[in-house]
Short mmCIF file of C-alpha atoms and ligand atoms in Angstrom, two decimals:
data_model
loop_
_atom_site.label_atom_id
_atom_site.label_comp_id
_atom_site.label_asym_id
_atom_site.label_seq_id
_atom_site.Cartn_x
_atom_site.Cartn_y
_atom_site.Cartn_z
CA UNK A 1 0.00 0.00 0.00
CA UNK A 2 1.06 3.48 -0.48
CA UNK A 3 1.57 6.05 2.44
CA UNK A 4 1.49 9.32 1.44
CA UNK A 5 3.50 11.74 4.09
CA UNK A 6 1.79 15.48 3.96
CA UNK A 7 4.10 17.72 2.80
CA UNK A 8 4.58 21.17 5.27
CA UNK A 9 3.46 24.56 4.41
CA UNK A 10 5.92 26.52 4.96
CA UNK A 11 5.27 30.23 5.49
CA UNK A 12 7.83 33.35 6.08
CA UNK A 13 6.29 36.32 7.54
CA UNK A 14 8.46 39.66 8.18
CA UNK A 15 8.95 41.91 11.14
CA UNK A 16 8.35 44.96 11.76
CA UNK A 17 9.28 48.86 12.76
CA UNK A 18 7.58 51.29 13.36
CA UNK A 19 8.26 54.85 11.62
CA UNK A 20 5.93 56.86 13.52
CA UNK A 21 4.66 55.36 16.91
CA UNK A 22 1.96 57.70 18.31
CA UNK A 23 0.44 56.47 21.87
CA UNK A 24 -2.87 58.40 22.90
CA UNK A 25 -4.05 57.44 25.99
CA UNK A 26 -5.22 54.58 28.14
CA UNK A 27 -8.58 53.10 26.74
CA UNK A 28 -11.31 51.86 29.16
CA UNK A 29 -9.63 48.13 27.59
CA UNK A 30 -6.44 48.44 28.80
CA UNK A 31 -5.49 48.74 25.26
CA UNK A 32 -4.03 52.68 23.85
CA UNK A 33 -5.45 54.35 21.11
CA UNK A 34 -2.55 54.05 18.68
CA UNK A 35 -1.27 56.91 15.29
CA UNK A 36 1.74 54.35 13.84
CA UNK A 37 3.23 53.96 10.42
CA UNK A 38 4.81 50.20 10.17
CA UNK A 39 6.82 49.17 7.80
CA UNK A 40 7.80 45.57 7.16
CA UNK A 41 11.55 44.11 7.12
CA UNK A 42 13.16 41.82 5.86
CA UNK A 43 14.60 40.13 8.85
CA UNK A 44 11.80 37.26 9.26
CA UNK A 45 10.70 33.90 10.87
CA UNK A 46 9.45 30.80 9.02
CA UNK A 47 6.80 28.91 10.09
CA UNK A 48 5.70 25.48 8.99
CA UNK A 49 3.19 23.19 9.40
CA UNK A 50 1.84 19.51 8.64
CA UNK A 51 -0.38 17.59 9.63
CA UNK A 52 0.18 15.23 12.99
CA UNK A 53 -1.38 13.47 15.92
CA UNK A 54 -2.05 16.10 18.39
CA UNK A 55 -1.21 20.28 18.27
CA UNK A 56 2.51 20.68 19.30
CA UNK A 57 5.38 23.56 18.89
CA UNK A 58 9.23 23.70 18.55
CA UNK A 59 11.08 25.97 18.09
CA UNK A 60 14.82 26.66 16.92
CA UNK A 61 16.99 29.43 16.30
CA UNK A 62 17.16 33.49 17.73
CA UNK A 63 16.29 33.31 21.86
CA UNK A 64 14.45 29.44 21.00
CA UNK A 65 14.96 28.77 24.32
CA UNK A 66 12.68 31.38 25.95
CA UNK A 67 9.62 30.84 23.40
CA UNK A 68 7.05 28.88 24.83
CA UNK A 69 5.84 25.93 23.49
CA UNK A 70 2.61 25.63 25.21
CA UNK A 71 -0.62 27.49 24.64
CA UNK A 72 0.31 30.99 25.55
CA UNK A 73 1.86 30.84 22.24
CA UNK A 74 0.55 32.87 20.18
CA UNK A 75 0.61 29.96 17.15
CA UNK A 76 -1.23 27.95 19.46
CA UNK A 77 -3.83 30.10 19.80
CA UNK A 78 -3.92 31.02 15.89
CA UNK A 79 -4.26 26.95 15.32
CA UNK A 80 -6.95 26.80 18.31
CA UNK A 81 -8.91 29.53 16.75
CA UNK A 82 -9.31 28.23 13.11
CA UNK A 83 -9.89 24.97 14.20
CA UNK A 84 -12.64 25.91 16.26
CA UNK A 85 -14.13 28.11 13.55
CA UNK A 86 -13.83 25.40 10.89
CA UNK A 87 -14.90 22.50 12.82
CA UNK A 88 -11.76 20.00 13.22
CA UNK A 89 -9.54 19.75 15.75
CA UNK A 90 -6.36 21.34 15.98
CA UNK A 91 -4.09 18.47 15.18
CA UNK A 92 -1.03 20.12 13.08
CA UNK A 93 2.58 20.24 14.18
CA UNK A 94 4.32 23.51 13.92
CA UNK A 95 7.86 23.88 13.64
CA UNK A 96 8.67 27.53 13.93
CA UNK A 97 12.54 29.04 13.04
CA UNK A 98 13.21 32.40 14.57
CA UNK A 99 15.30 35.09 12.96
CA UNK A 100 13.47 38.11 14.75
CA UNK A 101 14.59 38.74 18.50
CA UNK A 102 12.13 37.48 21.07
CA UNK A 103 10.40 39.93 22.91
CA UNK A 104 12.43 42.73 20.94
CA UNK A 105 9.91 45.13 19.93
CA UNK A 106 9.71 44.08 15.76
CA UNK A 107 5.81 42.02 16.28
CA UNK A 108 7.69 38.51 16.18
CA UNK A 109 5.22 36.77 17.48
CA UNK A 110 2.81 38.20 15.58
CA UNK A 111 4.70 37.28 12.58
CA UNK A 112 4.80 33.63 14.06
CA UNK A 113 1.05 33.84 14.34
CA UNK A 114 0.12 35.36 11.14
CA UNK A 115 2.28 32.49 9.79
CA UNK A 116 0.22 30.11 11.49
CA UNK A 117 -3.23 31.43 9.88
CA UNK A 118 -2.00 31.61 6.45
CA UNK A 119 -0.24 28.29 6.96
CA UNK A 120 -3.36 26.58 7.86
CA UNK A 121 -6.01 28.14 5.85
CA UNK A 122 -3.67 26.26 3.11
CA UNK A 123 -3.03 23.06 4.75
CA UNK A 124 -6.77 22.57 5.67
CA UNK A 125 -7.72 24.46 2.47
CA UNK A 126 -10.47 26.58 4.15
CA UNK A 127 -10.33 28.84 1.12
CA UNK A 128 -10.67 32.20 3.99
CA UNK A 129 -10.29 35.59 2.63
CA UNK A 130 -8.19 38.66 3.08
CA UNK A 131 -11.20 39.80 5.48
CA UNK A 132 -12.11 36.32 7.45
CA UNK A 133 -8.15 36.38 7.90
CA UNK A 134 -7.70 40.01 9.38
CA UNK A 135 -10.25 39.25 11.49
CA UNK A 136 -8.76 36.08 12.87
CA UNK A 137 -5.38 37.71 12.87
CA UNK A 138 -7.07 40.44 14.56
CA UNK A 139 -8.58 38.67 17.77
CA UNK A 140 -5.17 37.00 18.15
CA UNK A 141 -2.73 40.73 18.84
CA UNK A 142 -2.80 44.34 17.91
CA UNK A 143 0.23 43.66 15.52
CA UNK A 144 -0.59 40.75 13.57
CA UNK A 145 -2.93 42.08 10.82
CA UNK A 146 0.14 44.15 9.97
CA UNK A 147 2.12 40.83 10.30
CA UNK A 148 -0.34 39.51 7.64
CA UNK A 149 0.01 42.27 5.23
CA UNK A 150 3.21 43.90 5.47
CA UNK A 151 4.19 46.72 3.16
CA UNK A 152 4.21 49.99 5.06
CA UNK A 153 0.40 50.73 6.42
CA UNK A 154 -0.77 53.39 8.92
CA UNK A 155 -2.26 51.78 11.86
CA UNK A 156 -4.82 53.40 13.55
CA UNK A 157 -7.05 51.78 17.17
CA UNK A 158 -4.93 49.47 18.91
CA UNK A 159 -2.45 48.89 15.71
CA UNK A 160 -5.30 46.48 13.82
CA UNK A 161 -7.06 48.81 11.51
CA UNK A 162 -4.49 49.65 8.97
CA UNK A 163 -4.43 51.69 5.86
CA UNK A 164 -1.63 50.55 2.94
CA UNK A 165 1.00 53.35 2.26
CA UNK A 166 2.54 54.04 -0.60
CA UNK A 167 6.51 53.93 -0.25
CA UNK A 168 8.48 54.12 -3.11
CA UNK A 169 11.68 53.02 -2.47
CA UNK A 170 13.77 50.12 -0.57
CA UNK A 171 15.25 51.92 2.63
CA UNK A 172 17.94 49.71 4.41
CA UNK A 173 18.49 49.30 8.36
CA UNK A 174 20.41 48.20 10.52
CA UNK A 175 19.53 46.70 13.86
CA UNK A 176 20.92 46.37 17.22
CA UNK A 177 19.76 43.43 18.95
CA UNK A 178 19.83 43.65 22.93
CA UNK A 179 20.56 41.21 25.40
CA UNK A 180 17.44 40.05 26.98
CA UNK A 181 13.68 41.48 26.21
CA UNK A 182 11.22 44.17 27.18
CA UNK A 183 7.43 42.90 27.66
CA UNK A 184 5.17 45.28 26.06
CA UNK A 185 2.52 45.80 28.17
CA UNK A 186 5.24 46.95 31.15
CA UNK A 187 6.75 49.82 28.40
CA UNK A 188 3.00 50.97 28.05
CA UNK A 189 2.41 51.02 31.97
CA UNK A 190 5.82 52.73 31.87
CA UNK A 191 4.94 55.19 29.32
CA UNK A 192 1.60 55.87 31.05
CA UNK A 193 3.59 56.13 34.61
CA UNK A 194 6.08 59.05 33.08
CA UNK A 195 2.54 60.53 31.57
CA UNK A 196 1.38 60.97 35.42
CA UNK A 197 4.48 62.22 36.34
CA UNK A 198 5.07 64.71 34.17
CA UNK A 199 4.68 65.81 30.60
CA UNK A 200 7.02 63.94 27.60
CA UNK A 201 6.60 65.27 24.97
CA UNK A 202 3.94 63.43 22.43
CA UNK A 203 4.24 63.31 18.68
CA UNK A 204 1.82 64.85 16.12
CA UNK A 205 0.37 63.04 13.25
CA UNK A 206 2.31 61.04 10.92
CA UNK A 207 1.58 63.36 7.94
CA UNK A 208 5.34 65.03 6.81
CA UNK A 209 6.75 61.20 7.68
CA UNK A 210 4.13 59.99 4.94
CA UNK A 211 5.05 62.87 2.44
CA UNK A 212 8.88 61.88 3.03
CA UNK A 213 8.07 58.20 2.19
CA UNK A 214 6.59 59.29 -1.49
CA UNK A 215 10.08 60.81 -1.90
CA UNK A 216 11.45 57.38 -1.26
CA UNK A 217 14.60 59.46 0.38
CA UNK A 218 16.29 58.26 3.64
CA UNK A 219 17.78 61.36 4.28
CA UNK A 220 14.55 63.22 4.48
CA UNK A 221 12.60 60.45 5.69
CA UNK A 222 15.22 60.24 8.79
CA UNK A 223 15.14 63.41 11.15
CA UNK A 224 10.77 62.27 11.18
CA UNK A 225 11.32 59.03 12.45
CA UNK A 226 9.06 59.00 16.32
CA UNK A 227 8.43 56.95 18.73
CA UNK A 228 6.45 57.63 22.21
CA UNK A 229 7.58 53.92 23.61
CA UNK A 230 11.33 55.53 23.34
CA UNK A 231 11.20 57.51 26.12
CA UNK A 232 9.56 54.65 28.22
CA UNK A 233 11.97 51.84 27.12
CA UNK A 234 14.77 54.02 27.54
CA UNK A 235 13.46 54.53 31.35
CA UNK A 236 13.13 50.58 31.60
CA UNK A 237 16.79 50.29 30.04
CA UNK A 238 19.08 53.37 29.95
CA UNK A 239 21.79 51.24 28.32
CA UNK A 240 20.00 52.25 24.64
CA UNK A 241 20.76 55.30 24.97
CA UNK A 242 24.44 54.55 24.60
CA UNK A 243 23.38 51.87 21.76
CA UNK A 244 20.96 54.97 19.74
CA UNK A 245 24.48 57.36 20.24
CA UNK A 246 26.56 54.98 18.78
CA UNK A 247 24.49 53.83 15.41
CA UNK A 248 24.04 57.36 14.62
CA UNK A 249 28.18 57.61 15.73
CA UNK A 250 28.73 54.75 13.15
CA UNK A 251 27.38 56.78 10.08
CA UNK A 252 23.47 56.26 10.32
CA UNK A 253 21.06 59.09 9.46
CA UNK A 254 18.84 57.96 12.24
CA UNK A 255 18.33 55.62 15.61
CA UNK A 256 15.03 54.79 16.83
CA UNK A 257 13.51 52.46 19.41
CA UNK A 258 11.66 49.80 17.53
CA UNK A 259 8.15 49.60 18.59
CA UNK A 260 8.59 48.83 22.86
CA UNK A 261 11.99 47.86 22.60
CA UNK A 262 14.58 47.05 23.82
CA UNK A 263 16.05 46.28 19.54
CA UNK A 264 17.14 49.75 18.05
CA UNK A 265 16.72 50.30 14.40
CA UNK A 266 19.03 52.36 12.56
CA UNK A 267 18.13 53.99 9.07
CA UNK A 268 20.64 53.91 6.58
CA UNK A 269 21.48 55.78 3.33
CA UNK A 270 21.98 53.08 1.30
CA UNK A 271 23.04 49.20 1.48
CA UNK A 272 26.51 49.92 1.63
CA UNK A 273 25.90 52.16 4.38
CA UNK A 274 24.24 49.44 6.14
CA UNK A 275 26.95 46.91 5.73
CA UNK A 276 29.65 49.66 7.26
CA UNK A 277 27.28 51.12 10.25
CA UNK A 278 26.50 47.31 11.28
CA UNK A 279 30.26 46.21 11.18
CA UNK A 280 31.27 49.61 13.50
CA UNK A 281 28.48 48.70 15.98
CA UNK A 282 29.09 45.39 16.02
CA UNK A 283 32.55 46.40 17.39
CA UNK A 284 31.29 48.75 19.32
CA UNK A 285 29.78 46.49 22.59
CA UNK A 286 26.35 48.20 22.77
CA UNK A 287 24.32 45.63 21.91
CA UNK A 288 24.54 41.49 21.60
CA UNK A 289 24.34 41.08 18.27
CA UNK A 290 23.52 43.17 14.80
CA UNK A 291 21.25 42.40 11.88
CA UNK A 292 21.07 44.25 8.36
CA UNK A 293 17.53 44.30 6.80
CA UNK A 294 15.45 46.08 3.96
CA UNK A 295 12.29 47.02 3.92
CA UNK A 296 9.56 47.10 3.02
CA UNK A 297 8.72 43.73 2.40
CA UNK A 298 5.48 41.76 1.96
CA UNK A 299 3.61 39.76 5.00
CA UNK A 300 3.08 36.88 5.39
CA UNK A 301 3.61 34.34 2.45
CA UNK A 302 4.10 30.97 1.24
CA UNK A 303 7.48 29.82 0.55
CA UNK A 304 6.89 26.15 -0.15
CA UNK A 305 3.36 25.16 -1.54
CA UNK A 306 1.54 22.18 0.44
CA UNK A 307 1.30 20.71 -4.27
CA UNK A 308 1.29 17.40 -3.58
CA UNK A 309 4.82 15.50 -4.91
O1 C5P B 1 -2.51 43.26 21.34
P1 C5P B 1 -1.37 42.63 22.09
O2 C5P B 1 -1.78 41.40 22.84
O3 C5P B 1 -0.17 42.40 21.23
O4 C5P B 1 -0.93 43.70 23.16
C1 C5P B 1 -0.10 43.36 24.23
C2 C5P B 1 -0.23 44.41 25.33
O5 C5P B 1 0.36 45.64 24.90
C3 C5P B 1 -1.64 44.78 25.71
O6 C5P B 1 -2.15 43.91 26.68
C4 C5P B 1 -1.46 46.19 26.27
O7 C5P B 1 -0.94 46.14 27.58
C5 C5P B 1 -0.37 46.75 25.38
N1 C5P B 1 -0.93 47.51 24.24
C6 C5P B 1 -1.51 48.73 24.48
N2 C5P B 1 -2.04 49.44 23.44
C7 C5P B 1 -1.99 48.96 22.18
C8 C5P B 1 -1.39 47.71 21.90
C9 C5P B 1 -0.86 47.00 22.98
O8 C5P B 1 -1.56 49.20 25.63
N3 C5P B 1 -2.51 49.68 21.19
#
């Protein structure tokens, strides 16, 4: 008799900065209003999945070790929820690989998850659209419709209802990946706790940042790079100050806190430019460990199709 072994789907979805990171305040849901402009990078997780007994998760590569592998994952949850919605139980295996820093501020778990839905609205060929996904991705984190669609996209709410930007060109980064994490929802307590004390500045709207990306010029898109969460990470972990001084030292036109932290994203003139800053800051002991990347890129996609061969 023949067996036939299912093939994995294998999906790569991209992280994230954010350009413009605008924080109203505290909603009556815990959750604050949000003004962002994301844009998607290159540096990026792969996800895959195939079908198996029961629902289980691995995980290799960046920080493996401190992802769990238990139902406070966010895959887990992803694989719950469209089983439950489609009527089967939730019996895949997936494997994720990490490339984006855990608990660094660039949506990589959201990536992981968005993964997961696009993954298995393949495997299980539930034929969902763009819509039915968003709103899965949706329920699941704040980030991952963005995770799902990548490109650059204002994000408006809590970060879920997003509008597509046009960008014209590829800017290049460089980013400085920190030893240990930041959780978000203590950078937004610690954002709202500086709010009480005093009064940090807050950023307008995102409008001369969008005008700079139509330019598709780094140089002017640089000095508009913002984000509220800086001043709060920086609070949590002084030590990125030193790292922001010294990407901007090394030749980039601008350091920013990504998203809550603690990874700081450097924008670069060009891809050489990239190449040189990350080599100086490499040397430079500000950070653990550097990663070039390009963006934008699209969200999540898949890399491998589940054919069957
Ligand atoms: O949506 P997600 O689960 O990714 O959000 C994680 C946490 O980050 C929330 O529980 C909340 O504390 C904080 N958050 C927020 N405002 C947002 C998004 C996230 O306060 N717009």
């Amino acid at each position: 008799m023949l067996s036939v072994v299912p093939r994995p789907v294998v999906v790569r979805a991209p992280s994230k900065v954010n350009l413009h990171l605008a924080v109203g305040d505290l909603r009556d849901d815990g959750y604050h209003e949000l003004n962002t402009v994301f844009q998607a990078l290159s540096l990026s997780d792969t996800v895959s999945v195939v079908p198996a007994e029961t629902l289980s998760v691995t995980v290799r590569g960046e920080d493996a070790r401190v992802v769990p592998t238990d139902s406070s994952n966010l895959v887990w949850q992803a694989a719950e929820l469209l089983a439950a919605e489609s009527g089967r139980r939730p019996d895949v295996e997936i494997a994720i690989d990490k490339g984006i820093p855990v608990a660094g501020g660039m949506a990589g778990g959201s990536a992981d998850a968005a993964a997961t839905l696009v993954g298995l609205n393949a495997l299980w060929q539930l034929d969902l659209s763009r819509e039915e996904l968003d709103g899965f991705a949706a329920k699941l984190g704040s980030d991952v419709p963005f995770s799902l669609h990548g490109g650059t996209a204002v994000g408006t709410g809590r970060g879920e209802r997003l509008l597509p930007v046009l960008s014209r060109s590829t800017f290049h980064w460089v980013l400085a990946l920190a030893k240990g994490g930041l959780s978000t929802p203590t950078v937004f307590r610690e954002l709202d706790r500086l709010r009480a004390d005093g009064n940090p500045p807050r950023l307008g709207g995102p409008e001369d940042l969008m005008h700079a990306l139509t330019t598709g010029d780094a140089a002017t898109l640089a000095p508009l790079l913002g984000n509220d969460l800086q001043s709060a990470a920086l609070s949590l972990n002084p030590g990125l100050r030193r790292t922001l001084r010294a990407g901007v030292a090394a030749g980039a036109l601008a350091g920013i806190v990504s998203g809550s932290g603690p990874t700081c994203a450097f924008l670069c003139a060009e891809a050489d430019a990239a190449v040189r800053v990350s080599a100086e800051l490499a040397g430079a002991g500000v950070c653990r460990t550097v990663r070039v990347a390009s963006g934008p890129v699209p969200g999540a996609r898949i890399i491998n199709d589940a054919a069957e061969g």
